[in-house]
Coordinates of C-alpha atoms in Angstrom, one line a residue:
Chain A
M119 CA 17.8 -11.7 -14.7
T120 CA 18.8 -15.4 -14.3
V121 CA 16.0 -17.6 -13.1
I122 CA 17.6 -20.3 -11.1
A123 CA 16.0 -23.7 -11.5
Q124 CA 13.1 -24.2 -9.1
T125 CA 13.2 -26.9 -6.5
G126 CA 10.5 -28.4 -4.2
P127 CA 7.2 -26.6 -4.8
G128 CA 5.6 -25.5 -1.6
R129 CA 1.9 -25.3 -0.8
G130 CA 0.2 -23.5 -3.7
G131 CA 2.9 -24.4 -6.2
A132 CA 5.5 -21.6 -5.7
A133 CA 9.0 -22.5 -4.8
V134 CA 10.1 -22.2 -1.2
G135 CA 13.8 -21.6 -1.2
T136 CA 16.3 -23.9 0.3
V137 CA 19.8 -22.6 0.2
N138 CA 23.1 -24.4 0.3
A139 CA 26.1 -22.4 1.4
G140 CA 27.1 -19.9 -1.3
E141 CA 24.1 -20.7 -3.5
A142 CA 21.2 -18.3 -4.2
A143 CA 17.7 -19.5 -3.4
P144 CA 15.4 -20.2 -6.3
L145 CA 13.2 -17.4 -7.2
A146 CA 9.4 -18.0 -7.4
P147 CA 8.1 -17.6 -10.9
R148 CA 6.9 -14.3 -12.1
A149 CA 3.2 -13.8 -13.0
R150 CA 2.8 -14.2 -16.7
F151 CA 1.5 -11.1 -18.5
W152 CA -1.9 -12.3 -19.7
S153 CA -2.8 -14.1 -16.5
A154 CA -1.7 -11.0 -14.4
F155 CA -3.6 -8.7 -16.8
A156 CA -6.7 -10.9 -16.5
A157 CA -6.4 -11.0 -12.7
V158 CA -6.0 -7.2 -12.4
Y159 CA -8.8 -6.6 -15.0
R160 CA -11.2 -8.9 -13.1
A161 CA -10.3 -7.4 -9.7
Q162 CA -10.8 -3.9 -11.0
L163 CA -14.1 -4.8 -12.7
S164 CA -15.4 -6.2 -9.4
R165 CA -14.7 -2.8 -7.8
A166 CA -17.5 -1.4 -9.9
R167 CA -20.0 -3.3 -7.9
V168 CA -18.7 -1.9 -4.7
A169 CA -17.7 1.6 -5.4
R170 CA -18.3 2.7 -9.0
I171 CA -22.0 2.3 -9.7
P172 CA -23.1 5.6 -8.4
L173 CA -20.3 7.3 -10.4
L174 CA -21.2 5.4 -13.5
F175 CA -24.8 6.6 -13.1
V176 CA -23.6 10.2 -12.7
A177 CA -21.5 9.9 -15.8
T178 CA -24.5 8.7 -17.9
F179 CA -26.9 11.1 -16.3
Q180 CA -24.6 14.0 -17.0
S181 CA -24.3 13.1 -20.7
V182 CA -28.0 12.5 -21.1
G183 CA -28.7 15.8 -19.4
I184 CA -26.4 17.6 -21.7
M185 CA -28.2 16.2 -24.7
V186 CA -31.6 17.1 -23.4
M187 CA -30.4 20.6 -22.7
M188 CA -28.8 20.9 -26.2
R189 CA -32.0 19.6 -27.8
G190 CA -33.5 23.0 -26.9
V191 CA -31.0 24.8 -29.2
V192 CA -30.1 22.1 -31.8
D193 CA -32.7 20.8 -34.3
A194 CA -33.3 17.1 -34.6
G195 CA -32.3 15.4 -37.9
D196 CA -29.1 14.6 -39.6
G197 CA -26.9 17.6 -39.2
E198 CA -23.4 18.4 -38.0
A199 CA -24.6 19.9 -34.8
A200 CA -27.0 17.0 -33.9
R201 CA -24.2 14.5 -34.7
A202 CA -21.7 16.4 -32.6
V203 CA -24.0 16.6 -29.6
V204 CA -24.8 12.9 -29.6
A205 CA -21.2 11.7 -30.4
G206 CA -19.7 14.3 -28.0
S207 CA -22.0 13.3 -25.1
S208 CA -21.4 9.6 -25.7
V209 CA -17.7 9.9 -25.7
L210 CA -17.9 12.2 -22.7
V211 CA -19.0 9.1 -20.6
V212 CA -15.7 7.5 -21.6
A213 CA -13.8 10.7 -20.7
F214 CA -15.5 10.9 -17.3
V215 CA -14.8 7.3 -16.3
A216 CA -11.6 6.4 -18.2
L217 CA -9.8 9.7 -17.9
N218 CA -11.1 11.4 -14.9
L219 CA -11.9 8.5 -12.5
L220 CA -8.8 6.5 -13.5
A221 CA -6.5 9.6 -13.0
Q222 CA -8.1 10.0 -9.5
Y223 CA -7.8 6.3 -8.7
F224 CA -4.1 6.0 -9.7
G225 CA -3.4 9.4 -8.0
Q226 CA -5.0 8.1 -4.8
L227 CA -3.2 4.7 -5.1
R228 CA 0.1 6.4 -5.5
A229 CA -0.4 9.0 -2.7
S230 CA -1.6 6.5 -0.1
G231 CA 1.0 3.8 -0.7
G232 CA -1.5 1.5 -2.5
L233 CA 1.0 0.8 -5.3
D234 CA 3.1 -1.0 -2.8
H235 CA 0.7 -3.9 -3.0
Y236 CA 1.4 -4.4 -6.7
A237 CA 5.1 -3.4 -6.5
T238 CA 5.8 -6.2 -4.0
L239 CA 4.3 -8.8 -6.4
P240 CA 6.2 -10.2 -9.3
V241 CA 3.8 -8.8 -11.8
P242 CA 4.7 -7.0 -15.1
P243 CA 4.0 -3.2 -14.6
A244 CA 2.1 -3.1 -18.0
A245 CA -0.3 -5.8 -16.7
V246 CA -1.3 -3.6 -13.8
V247 CA -1.7 -0.4 -15.9
L248 CA -3.5 -2.2 -18.8
G249 CA -5.7 -4.2 -16.5
A250 CA -6.9 -1.1 -14.7
A251 CA -7.2 0.9 -17.8
G252 CA -9.1 -1.9 -19.5
A253 CA -11.5 -2.3 -16.6
Y254 CA -12.2 1.5 -16.5
A255 CA -12.7 1.5 -20.3
S256 CA -15.1 -1.4 -19.8
F257 CA -17.0 0.5 -17.0
T258 CA -18.0 3.0 -19.7
V259 CA -19.7 0.5 -22.0
P260 CA -23.3 0.6 -20.6
G261 CA -23.3 4.4 -20.1
T262 CA -21.9 5.1 -23.5
L263 CA -24.4 2.8 -25.2
L264 CA -27.3 4.2 -23.3
T265 CA -26.3 7.8 -24.0
A266 CA -25.9 7.0 -27.7
I267 CA -29.3 5.3 -28.0
V268 CA -31.1 8.1 -26.1
G269 CA -29.2 10.7 -28.2
C270 CA -30.1 9.0 -31.5
V271 CA -33.7 8.8 -30.5
L272 CA -33.8 12.4 -29.2
F273 CA -32.1 13.8 -32.3
H274 CA -33.7 11.5 -34.9
L275 CA -30.5 9.9 -36.0
T276 CA -30.0 6.4 -37.2
L277 CA -29.4 3.6 -34.7
T278 CA -28.1 1.3 -37.5
T279 CA -24.4 2.3 -37.2
L280 CA -24.2 2.1 -33.4
W281 CA -22.2 -1.1 -33.9
V282 CA -19.2 1.2 -34.5
L283 CA -19.2 1.9 -30.8
A284 CA -17.8 -1.6 -30.5
V285 CA -14.6 -0.1 -31.9
V286 CA -14.9 3.4 -30.7
I287 CA -15.3 2.5 -27.0
P288 CA -12.2 0.3 -26.8
L289 CA -10.0 2.7 -28.8
A290 CA -11.2 5.9 -27.2
G291 CA -11.1 4.0 -23.9
A292 CA -7.5 3.1 -24.5
A293 CA -6.5 6.6 -25.4
L294 CA -8.4 8.3 -22.5
S295 CA -7.6 5.7 -19.9
G296 CA -3.9 5.7 -20.9
L297 CA -4.0 9.5 -20.4
G298 CA -5.9 9.1 -17.1
A299 CA -3.4 6.5 -15.8
A300 CA -0.4 8.6 -16.9
L301 CA -1.8 11.8 -15.3
G302 CA -2.6 9.9 -12.1
L303 CA 0.8 8.3 -11.9
L304 CA 2.8 11.3 -12.9
A305 CA 1.1 14.0 -10.9
P306 CA 3.2 14.9 -7.9
R307 CA 0.2 15.0 -5.6
Q308 CA -3.2 13.4 -5.4
E309 CA -5.0 16.7 -5.7
I310 CA -3.2 17.6 -8.9
A311 CA -4.1 14.2 -10.4
T312 CA -7.8 14.9 -9.6
L313 CA -7.5 18.4 -11.0
F314 CA -6.0 17.2 -14.3
G315 CA -8.6 14.4 -14.5
Q316 CA -11.4 17.0 -14.1
L317 CA -9.8 19.4 -16.5
G318 CA -9.4 16.7 -19.1
M319 CA -13.0 15.8 -18.7
S320 CA -14.2 19.4 -18.9
A321 CA -12.2 19.8 -22.1
A322 CA -13.7 16.7 -23.6
L323 CA -17.1 18.1 -22.7
L324 CA -16.7 21.6 -24.0
L325 CA -14.7 20.7 -27.1
G326 CA -16.5 17.4 -28.0
V327 CA -20.1 18.4 -27.8
L328 CA -20.0 21.6 -29.9
P329 CA -19.6 21.1 -33.7
A330 CA -16.0 21.9 -34.9
S331 CA -17.1 24.3 -37.6
H332 CA -18.7 26.6 -34.9
L333 CA -15.5 26.9 -32.9
P334 CA -12.9 29.7 -33.4
A335 CA -9.6 28.6 -35.0
P336 CA -7.5 28.6 -31.8
I337 CA -10.1 26.6 -29.9
G338 CA -10.3 24.2 -32.9
W339 CA -6.5 23.6 -32.6
V340 CA -6.9 22.7 -28.9
R341 CA -9.7 20.5 -29.9
D342 CA -7.5 18.7 -32.4
L343 CA -5.0 18.1 -29.6
L344 CA -7.5 16.3 -27.5
P345 CA -7.5 12.5 -28.0
S346 CA -11.3 12.3 -27.2
T347 CA -11.9 14.4 -30.3
Y348 CA -11.0 11.6 -32.6
G349 CA -13.3 9.2 -30.9
V350 CA -16.1 11.8 -31.2
E351 CA -15.3 12.5 -34.8
A352 CA -15.2 8.7 -35.7
F353 CA -18.6 8.2 -34.1
A354 CA -20.2 11.4 -35.4
R355 CA -19.2 10.5 -39.0
T356 CA -21.3 7.3 -38.8
L357 CA -24.4 8.9 -37.4
G358 CA -25.8 9.7 -40.7
G359 CA -26.1 6.1 -41.7
S360 CA -23.7 3.7 -43.3
A361 CA -24.1 4.9 -46.9
G362 CA -23.1 8.5 -46.2
T363 CA -20.1 7.6 -44.0
D364 CA -16.6 8.3 -45.0
W365 CA -15.2 5.1 -43.6
A366 CA -11.6 6.0 -44.5
A367 CA -11.8 9.1 -42.3
V368 CA -13.4 7.0 -39.5
L369 CA -10.5 4.6 -39.8
G370 CA -8.1 7.5 -39.7
D371 CA -9.7 8.9 -36.5
L372 CA -9.7 5.5 -34.9
S373 CA -6.0 5.1 -35.8
V374 CA -5.2 8.3 -33.9
C375 CA -7.1 7.0 -30.9
A376 CA -5.1 3.7 -31.1
A377 CA -1.8 5.5 -31.5
V378 CA -2.5 7.8 -28.5
G379 CA -3.7 4.8 -26.5
V380 CA -0.4 2.9 -27.2
A381 CA 1.7 6.0 -26.4
S382 CA -0.1 7.0 -23.3
L383 CA -0.3 3.5 -21.9
A384 CA 3.5 3.2 -22.5
V385 CA 4.0 6.5 -20.6
A386 CA 1.7 5.3 -17.8
T387 CA 3.6 2.0 -17.5
R388 CA 6.9 3.9 -17.2
A389 CA 5.4 6.2 -14.7
Y390 CA 4.1 3.2 -12.7
R391 CA 7.5 1.7 -12.7
R392 CA 9.0 4.9 -11.4
A393 CA 6.3 5.5 -8.8
A394 CA 6.5 1.9 -7.5
C395 CA 10.2 1.8 -6.7
R396 CA 11.8 5.0 -5.4
Chain B
M299 CA 23.5 -6.6 14.4
N300 CA 24.7 -9.5 16.5
T301 CA 25.1 -9.0 20.1
G302 CA 26.3 -12.3 21.2
T303 CA 23.1 -14.1 21.4
E304 CA 24.3 -17.5 20.3
D305 CA 23.9 -19.1 23.8
K306 CA 20.4 -17.8 24.3
A307 CA 19.0 -18.8 20.9
P308 CA 16.0 -21.1 21.2
P309 CA 16.6 -24.7 20.1
A310 CA 14.5 -24.4 17.0
V311 CA 16.7 -21.5 15.9
A312 CA 19.9 -23.0 17.0
A313 CA 19.2 -26.1 14.7
A314 CA 19.1 -23.9 11.6
R315 CA 21.6 -21.2 11.9
D316 CA 22.1 -20.2 8.3
T317 CA 21.4 -16.6 7.6
V318 CA 18.5 -15.7 5.4
C319 CA 18.9 -12.0 5.4
T320 CA 22.1 -10.0 5.9
V321 CA 21.9 -6.2 6.0
R322 CA 25.1 -4.1 6.3
G323 CA 25.5 -0.4 6.6
L324 CA 22.1 0.5 5.3
I325 CA 21.6 4.2 4.9
R326 CA 18.6 6.1 3.6
T327 CA 18.1 9.8 3.9
Y328 CA 15.2 12.1 3.3
P329 CA 15.1 15.8 2.9
A330 CA 13.6 17.3 6.1
G331 CA 10.3 19.2 5.9
S332 CA 7.6 19.4 3.2
G333 CA 8.0 19.3 -0.5
A334 CA 7.1 23.0 -0.8
R335 CA 9.9 24.0 1.6
R336 CA 12.4 21.8 -0.3
R337 CA 11.5 23.6 -3.5
G338 CA 11.9 26.9 -1.7
L339 CA 15.4 25.9 -0.5
R340 CA 16.4 24.8 -4.0
R341 CA 15.4 28.2 -5.4
R342 CA 17.8 29.9 -3.0
G343 CA 20.6 28.2 -4.8
P344 CA 22.9 25.2 -4.1
A345 CA 24.4 26.8 -1.0
A346 CA 21.1 26.3 0.9
E347 CA 21.1 22.5 1.1
P348 CA 18.0 21.1 2.7
A349 CA 18.5 19.4 6.0
L350 CA 18.7 15.6 5.7
V351 CA 17.0 13.2 8.0
R352 CA 18.5 9.7 8.2
A353 CA 15.6 7.3 8.3
S354 CA 18.1 4.4 8.2
D355 CA 21.4 5.3 9.7
G356 CA 23.8 2.5 9.2
I357 CA 21.7 -0.5 9.9
D358 CA 23.2 -4.0 10.3
L359 CA 21.0 -7.1 10.7
D360 CA 21.4 -10.8 10.4
V361 CA 18.1 -12.8 10.2
R362 CA 18.4 -16.6 10.5
R363 CA 16.3 -19.2 8.8
G364 CA 13.0 -20.0 10.5
E365 CA 13.2 -17.1 12.9
L366 CA 10.4 -14.9 13.9
F367 CA 12.4 -11.8 13.9
G368 CA 11.0 -8.5 15.1
I369 CA 11.8 -4.9 14.4
L370 CA 10.6 -2.9 17.4
G371 CA 10.5 0.8 17.7
P372 CA 8.2 3.7 18.3
N373 CA 6.6 5.6 15.4
G374 CA 9.2 7.5 13.3
A375 CA 12.0 5.1 14.4
G376 CA 12.6 4.1 10.8
K377 CA 10.9 0.7 10.9
T378 CA 8.8 1.1 7.7
T379 CA 11.7 2.7 5.8
L380 CA 13.8 -0.3 6.7
V381 CA 11.1 -2.8 5.6
R382 CA 10.5 -0.9 2.4
Q383 CA 14.2 -1.3 1.5
L384 CA 14.1 -5.0 2.3
T385 CA 11.1 -5.4 0.0
G386 CA 12.6 -3.5 -2.9
L387 CA 10.2 -0.6 -2.6
L388 CA 12.9 1.9 -1.7
R389 CA 16.5 2.1 -2.8
P390 CA 19.0 2.6 0.0
D391 CA 21.5 5.4 -0.4
A392 CA 24.3 3.1 0.7
G393 CA 24.7 -0.4 2.2
S394 CA 23.9 -3.9 1.2
I395 CA 21.0 -6.3 1.5
D396 CA 21.5 -10.0 0.8
L397 CA 18.3 -12.1 0.9
L398 CA 18.8 -15.8 0.4
G399 CA 21.9 -15.1 -1.7
H400 CA 20.3 -12.4 -3.8
D401 CA 21.6 -8.8 -3.8
L402 CA 18.4 -6.8 -3.4
V403 CA 20.1 -3.4 -3.8
R404 CA 21.2 -4.3 -7.3
H405 CA 18.1 -6.4 -8.1
P406 CA 15.2 -4.9 -6.0
D407 CA 12.7 -6.7 -8.4
R408 CA 13.8 -10.1 -7.0
A409 CA 12.3 -9.2 -3.6
A410 CA 8.8 -9.9 -4.9
R411 CA 9.8 -13.4 -5.9
L412 CA 11.2 -14.2 -2.5
I413 CA 9.0 -12.3 -0.1
G414 CA 5.4 -12.3 0.9
Y415 CA 4.7 -8.8 2.0
L416 CA 2.0 -7.2 4.2
G417 CA 2.2 -3.5 4.2
Q418 CA 0.3 -1.0 6.4
E419 CA -2.0 0.2 3.7
S420 CA -4.8 -2.0 2.2
I421 CA -6.1 0.6 -0.3
A422 CA -5.3 -1.6 -3.3
L423 CA -7.5 -4.4 -1.9
D424 CA -10.1 -2.4 0.0
E425 CA -12.9 -2.6 -2.6
L426 CA -12.4 -6.3 -3.4
T427 CA -14.1 -9.1 -1.5
V428 CA -11.9 -11.0 0.9
S429 CA -12.0 -14.0 -1.4
L430 CA -11.1 -12.1 -4.6
A431 CA -8.3 -10.2 -2.8
A432 CA -6.7 -13.4 -1.8
E433 CA -7.2 -15.1 -5.2
T434 CA -6.0 -12.0 -7.2
T435 CA -2.9 -11.7 -5.0
G436 CA -2.2 -15.4 -5.6
R437 CA -2.5 -14.9 -9.4
L438 CA -0.2 -11.9 -9.2
R439 CA 2.2 -14.0 -7.2
G440 CA 2.6 -16.3 -10.2
L441 CA 0.1 -19.0 -9.3
G442 CA -2.1 -20.5 -12.1
A443 CA -5.9 -20.0 -11.8
A444 CA -6.6 -23.4 -10.2
A445 CA -3.7 -23.1 -7.8
A446 CA -4.7 -19.6 -6.8
R447 CA -8.2 -20.7 -6.0
A448 CA -7.0 -23.7 -4.0
A449 CA -4.5 -21.6 -2.1
R450 CA -7.2 -19.0 -1.5
D451 CA -9.6 -21.6 -0.1
A452 CA -6.9 -23.1 2.1
V453 CA -5.8 -19.8 3.6
L454 CA -9.4 -18.6 4.2
D455 CA -10.2 -21.9 5.9
E456 CA -7.0 -21.7 8.0
L457 CA -7.8 -18.2 9.2
E458 CA -11.6 -18.9 9.5
L459 CA -12.5 -16.2 7.1
G460 CA -15.0 -18.3 5.2
T461 CA -18.1 -16.5 6.6
I462 CA -16.9 -13.1 5.5
A463 CA -15.2 -14.3 2.2
S464 CA -17.8 -12.6 0.0
R465 CA -17.8 -9.3 1.8
P466 CA -15.8 -6.3 0.4
I467 CA -12.7 -5.7 2.7
K468 CA -13.6 -2.0 3.2
R469 CA -16.9 -3.0 4.8
L470 CA -15.2 -5.1 7.5
S471 CA -14.1 -4.0 10.9
G472 CA -10.4 -2.8 11.3
G473 CA -9.2 -6.1 12.7
Q474 CA -11.1 -8.3 10.1
R475 CA -9.7 -6.1 7.4
R476 CA -6.2 -6.6 8.6
L477 CA -6.8 -10.3 8.9
A478 CA -8.1 -10.4 5.3
C479 CA -5.0 -8.6 4.0
F480 CA -2.8 -11.0 6.0
A481 CA -4.6 -13.8 4.3
A482 CA -3.8 -12.3 0.9
A483 CA -0.1 -12.0 2.0
L484 CA 0.0 -15.7 2.7
V485 CA -1.4 -16.9 -0.7
G486 CA 1.4 -18.1 -2.9
E487 CA 4.1 -19.5 -0.6
R488 CA 7.3 -17.6 -0.1
P489 CA 10.4 -18.5 1.9
V490 CA 10.3 -15.1 3.7
L491 CA 7.4 -13.1 5.0
V492 CA 7.7 -9.4 5.8
L493 CA 4.8 -8.1 7.8
D494 CA 4.4 -4.5 8.8
E495 CA 2.4 -4.4 12.0
P496 CA 0.3 -7.4 11.0
T497 CA -1.9 -7.5 14.1
T498 CA -2.9 -3.8 14.4
G499 CA -6.6 -3.5 15.4
M500 CA -7.1 -7.3 15.8
D501 CA -8.9 -9.0 18.7
P502 CA -7.0 -11.7 20.6
V503 CA -8.7 -14.5 18.6
A504 CA -7.5 -13.0 15.3
R505 CA -4.0 -12.4 16.7
R506 CA -3.8 -16.1 17.8
A507 CA -4.8 -17.1 14.3
V508 CA -2.0 -15.0 12.8
W509 CA 0.6 -16.4 15.2
A510 CA -0.7 -20.0 14.5
A511 CA -0.6 -19.5 10.7
L512 CA 3.0 -18.1 10.9
G513 CA 4.0 -20.9 13.2
R514 CA 2.8 -23.5 10.7
R515 CA 4.7 -21.9 7.9
R516 CA 7.9 -21.8 9.9
T517 CA 7.7 -25.4 11.0
E518 CA 6.3 -26.9 7.8
N519 CA 8.1 -24.9 5.2
G520 CA 11.0 -23.4 7.1
A521 CA 9.7 -19.9 6.4
T522 CA 11.4 -16.9 8.0
V523 CA 9.2 -14.1 9.3
L524 CA 10.4 -10.5 9.7
L525 CA 7.8 -8.4 11.4
V526 CA 7.6 -4.8 12.4
T527 CA 5.8 -3.9 15.6
H528 CA 5.6 -1.1 18.1
N529 CA 3.9 -3.4 20.6
V530 CA 6.2 -4.5 23.4
I531 CA 3.9 -7.2 24.8
E532 CA 3.7 -8.7 21.3
A533 CA 7.5 -8.5 20.9
E534 CA 8.1 -10.2 24.2
T535 CA 5.7 -13.0 23.8
V536 CA 6.1 -14.1 20.2
L537 CA 9.4 -13.1 18.7
D538 CA 12.6 -15.2 18.7
R539 CA 14.8 -12.1 18.4
V540 CA 14.2 -8.4 18.3
A541 CA 16.1 -5.6 16.8
V542 CA 15.3 -2.4 18.7
L543 CA 15.3 0.6 16.3
D544 CA 15.6 4.2 17.3
H545 CA 16.1 7.2 15.0
G546 CA 17.2 4.9 12.2
R547 CA 19.7 2.9 14.2
V548 CA 19.6 -0.6 15.7
I549 CA 20.3 0.2 19.4
A550 CA 20.0 -3.5 20.4
C551 CA 19.4 -6.9 18.9
D552 CA 18.8 -10.0 21.0
T553 CA 16.2 -12.4 22.2
P554 CA 13.5 -10.7 24.3
A555 CA 14.9 -12.4 27.4
G556 CA 18.4 -11.3 26.5
L557 CA 17.3 -7.8 26.1
R558 CA 15.4 -7.7 29.4
A559 CA 18.6 -9.1 31.1
L560 CA 20.3 -5.8 30.1
V561 CA 18.1 -4.0 32.7
A562 CA 17.7 -7.0 35.1
D563 CA 19.0 -4.9 38.0
E564 CA 16.2 -2.5 37.7
V565 CA 12.5 -2.6 38.4
R566 CA 9.7 -0.4 37.2
L567 CA 7.6 1.4 39.8
D568 CA 4.3 3.0 38.7
L569 CA 2.6 5.4 41.0
V570 CA -0.8 6.9 40.3
W571 CA -1.8 9.8 42.6
R572 CA -5.3 10.6 43.6
T573 CA -4.8 14.3 42.9
D574 CA -1.6 16.3 43.0
P575 CA 1.4 14.4 44.4
P576 CA 2.4 15.5 48.0
L577 CA 5.7 17.2 47.0
D578 CA 5.9 18.7 50.4
L579 CA 7.0 15.3 51.7
P580 CA 10.8 15.0 51.4
E581 CA 10.7 11.4 50.1
I582 CA 8.3 12.3 47.4
A583 CA 10.2 15.5 46.5
A584 CA 13.3 13.3 46.1
L585 CA 11.5 10.9 43.7
H586 CA 10.2 13.8 41.6
P587 CA 13.3 14.3 39.4
L588 CA 13.6 10.6 38.7
A589 CA 10.0 10.2 37.6
D590 CA 8.7 10.0 34.1
I591 CA 5.4 11.9 34.5
A592 CA 2.2 11.4 32.5
G593 CA -0.7 13.2 34.1
R594 CA -1.3 11.7 37.6
R595 CA 1.0 8.7 36.8
W596 CA 4.7 8.6 37.7
T597 CA 6.9 5.9 36.2
L598 CA 10.2 5.2 38.0
R599 CA 12.9 2.9 37.0
L600 CA 14.9 2.1 40.1
P601 CA 17.5 -0.4 41.3
H602 CA 15.9 -3.3 43.4
D603 CA 17.0 -1.9 46.8
H604 CA 15.9 1.6 46.0
A605 CA 12.5 0.4 44.8
R606 CA 12.0 -1.7 47.9
T607 CA 12.8 1.1 50.2
T608 CA 10.6 3.5 48.2
V609 CA 7.6 1.1 48.3
A610 CA 8.1 0.7 52.1
Q611 CA 8.2 4.4 52.7
L612 CA 5.2 5.0 50.5
T613 CA 3.0 2.3 52.0
A614 CA 4.0 3.1 55.6
G615 CA 4.2 6.9 55.5
P616 CA 1.8 9.8 55.0
A617 CA 2.2 9.7 51.2
Y618 CA 0.1 6.5 51.1
A619 CA -3.2 8.5 51.6
S620 CA -2.4 10.4 48.3
L621 CA -1.8 7.2 46.3
D622 CA -4.6 5.9 44.1
D623 CA -2.6 2.9 42.9
F624 CA 0.9 1.6 42.6
T625 CA 2.5 -1.3 40.7
L626 CA 6.0 -2.9 40.9
A627 CA 7.0 -4.8 37.7
T628 CA 9.9 -6.5 36.2
P629 CA 11.3 -4.5 33.2
S630 CA 9.7 -4.8 29.8
L631 CA 11.2 -4.1 26.4
E632 CA 10.0 -0.6 26.7
D633 CA 12.3 -0.2 29.8
V634 CA 15.1 -1.7 27.7
Y635 CA 14.4 0.7 24.9
L636 CA 14.5 3.7 27.3
A637 CA 17.6 2.3 29.2
L638 CA 19.4 1.9 25.9
G639 CA 18.9 5.6 25.2
G640 CA 15.7 5.4 23.1
R641 CA 14.7 9.0 22.6
S642 CA 11.0 8.7 21.5
K643 CA 7.9 7.6 23.4
G644 CA 5.2 5.7 21.6
L645 CA 5.8 2.0 22.2
V646 CA 2.5 0.3 22.8
K647 CA 1.7 -2.1 25.7
S648 CA -1.5 -4.0 24.8

């Protein structure tokens, strides 16, 4: 598109068009990607104060509850099962918020015409999708941290490698929020977006919390297809302490998360573009 | 659509006649019925084509610079479909839209850089505070951080929203919520404002604030305002020109006074009966087929002479005892709409 030279800034700095005969009016500037991303991110984050806190509490409570329940059947101490329970429950918070709640949010926004607000602003689609996905991934930070700490204490695992969550949360968050956004924007109806979000979270719960070696082969394959698995694996590998961790495998798992994140966010951006202008 | 309004245009409009928006032959169809039924029809093969509803059925419009131009029609007339095409949200099946020299059918994305839009839904802003909704919208309209904050403060002051600036929009009353969304629509100046029923649910004070804010933008910046309404009183009092929409067609387009002149030879007589109307009286029986009946209220649109005779008969004769109330009024845009063959009810008078 040709941007025609801007004339006479109006109040607030944007151009107010004046047209001579046969000449197209100047177009107001587009919002730049990073400033639009920051504005959407900040706005979405502020929604947490109004609407999300009870749900964030539920997400954390659910994960902690699962760990307390599993403590009855899994021995404390560094073992595959204990690691799987703690890592699976921690990443479940990410799945609950970033996948389930974001799928519901975009599904609702799409069904009710809420996307029109963004579609009638000169904002890059990727900024809207990434801003919302980033904010939802950020919502998960306190719950995931709390779950991980409680889990490590409950199962006598080391707290020294919890720093790895600083990488796991953003990357698993990107993968799962991208998936959530894509599901919400692609689902033909709001109820279907909600259903897929819930199913995705249930899958993350069932396949993330149980140790892989205890699952039958076909279920293991489904587990391998789930992006949250790689976040769980990366975190679980580190729970035995830094010395015993296969860092290359952690890096490999995190790379899968990153790749799924990039792909799903790209799909979500495309879906947003399609949903916004029909 | 132009219907020879040049002589009646107000001086402010006459001074700036250049056209801001030209719409020609706009058509947009929807398959009738629900999605499930559409899928069912598709399964029966290509012969069973779903019935199509024309939400825009060959619309022509010319909106001039600085005008407060209204699109009036009852629910389902196609107002929102038209506005969604003008704002690049919906692609027309056929026809052209030229806005300030830009072809919006080929480049729907340019609409966002020319238009400030207020839709009917506020769900994207509902959970933000009034202040953050305005500021974020400004940022997304391309303003820098400082400019967005300054524009936010100016608009919130202008609309006297300062006291509720830190409250989430969803916790406000319907009218306040609408005003907060209107504020967001104004942040980041645009040469054209498209507002879909901006004053719904507002009290008179808020409505006045809206009209004053729009007036300032028109006089100071030459902004053009296109607004959708189904409120005839609003349309008569604030709009420069009105396009009356019915079933996806523009059935008239003129100044409110020009439109009312179309039915100047008629008056509206409203009769409200105490109980059942006395149909045994011959003069009442004669009126019955002419009346538009809603409960105990009869609405009649009659030529002046006929109306005078009818009122004389009613007030002097035995029917008077059965009357609870009656009013005689000059025609409103609702009467124009019905006289022009408008087929739906649902225009609001408040």
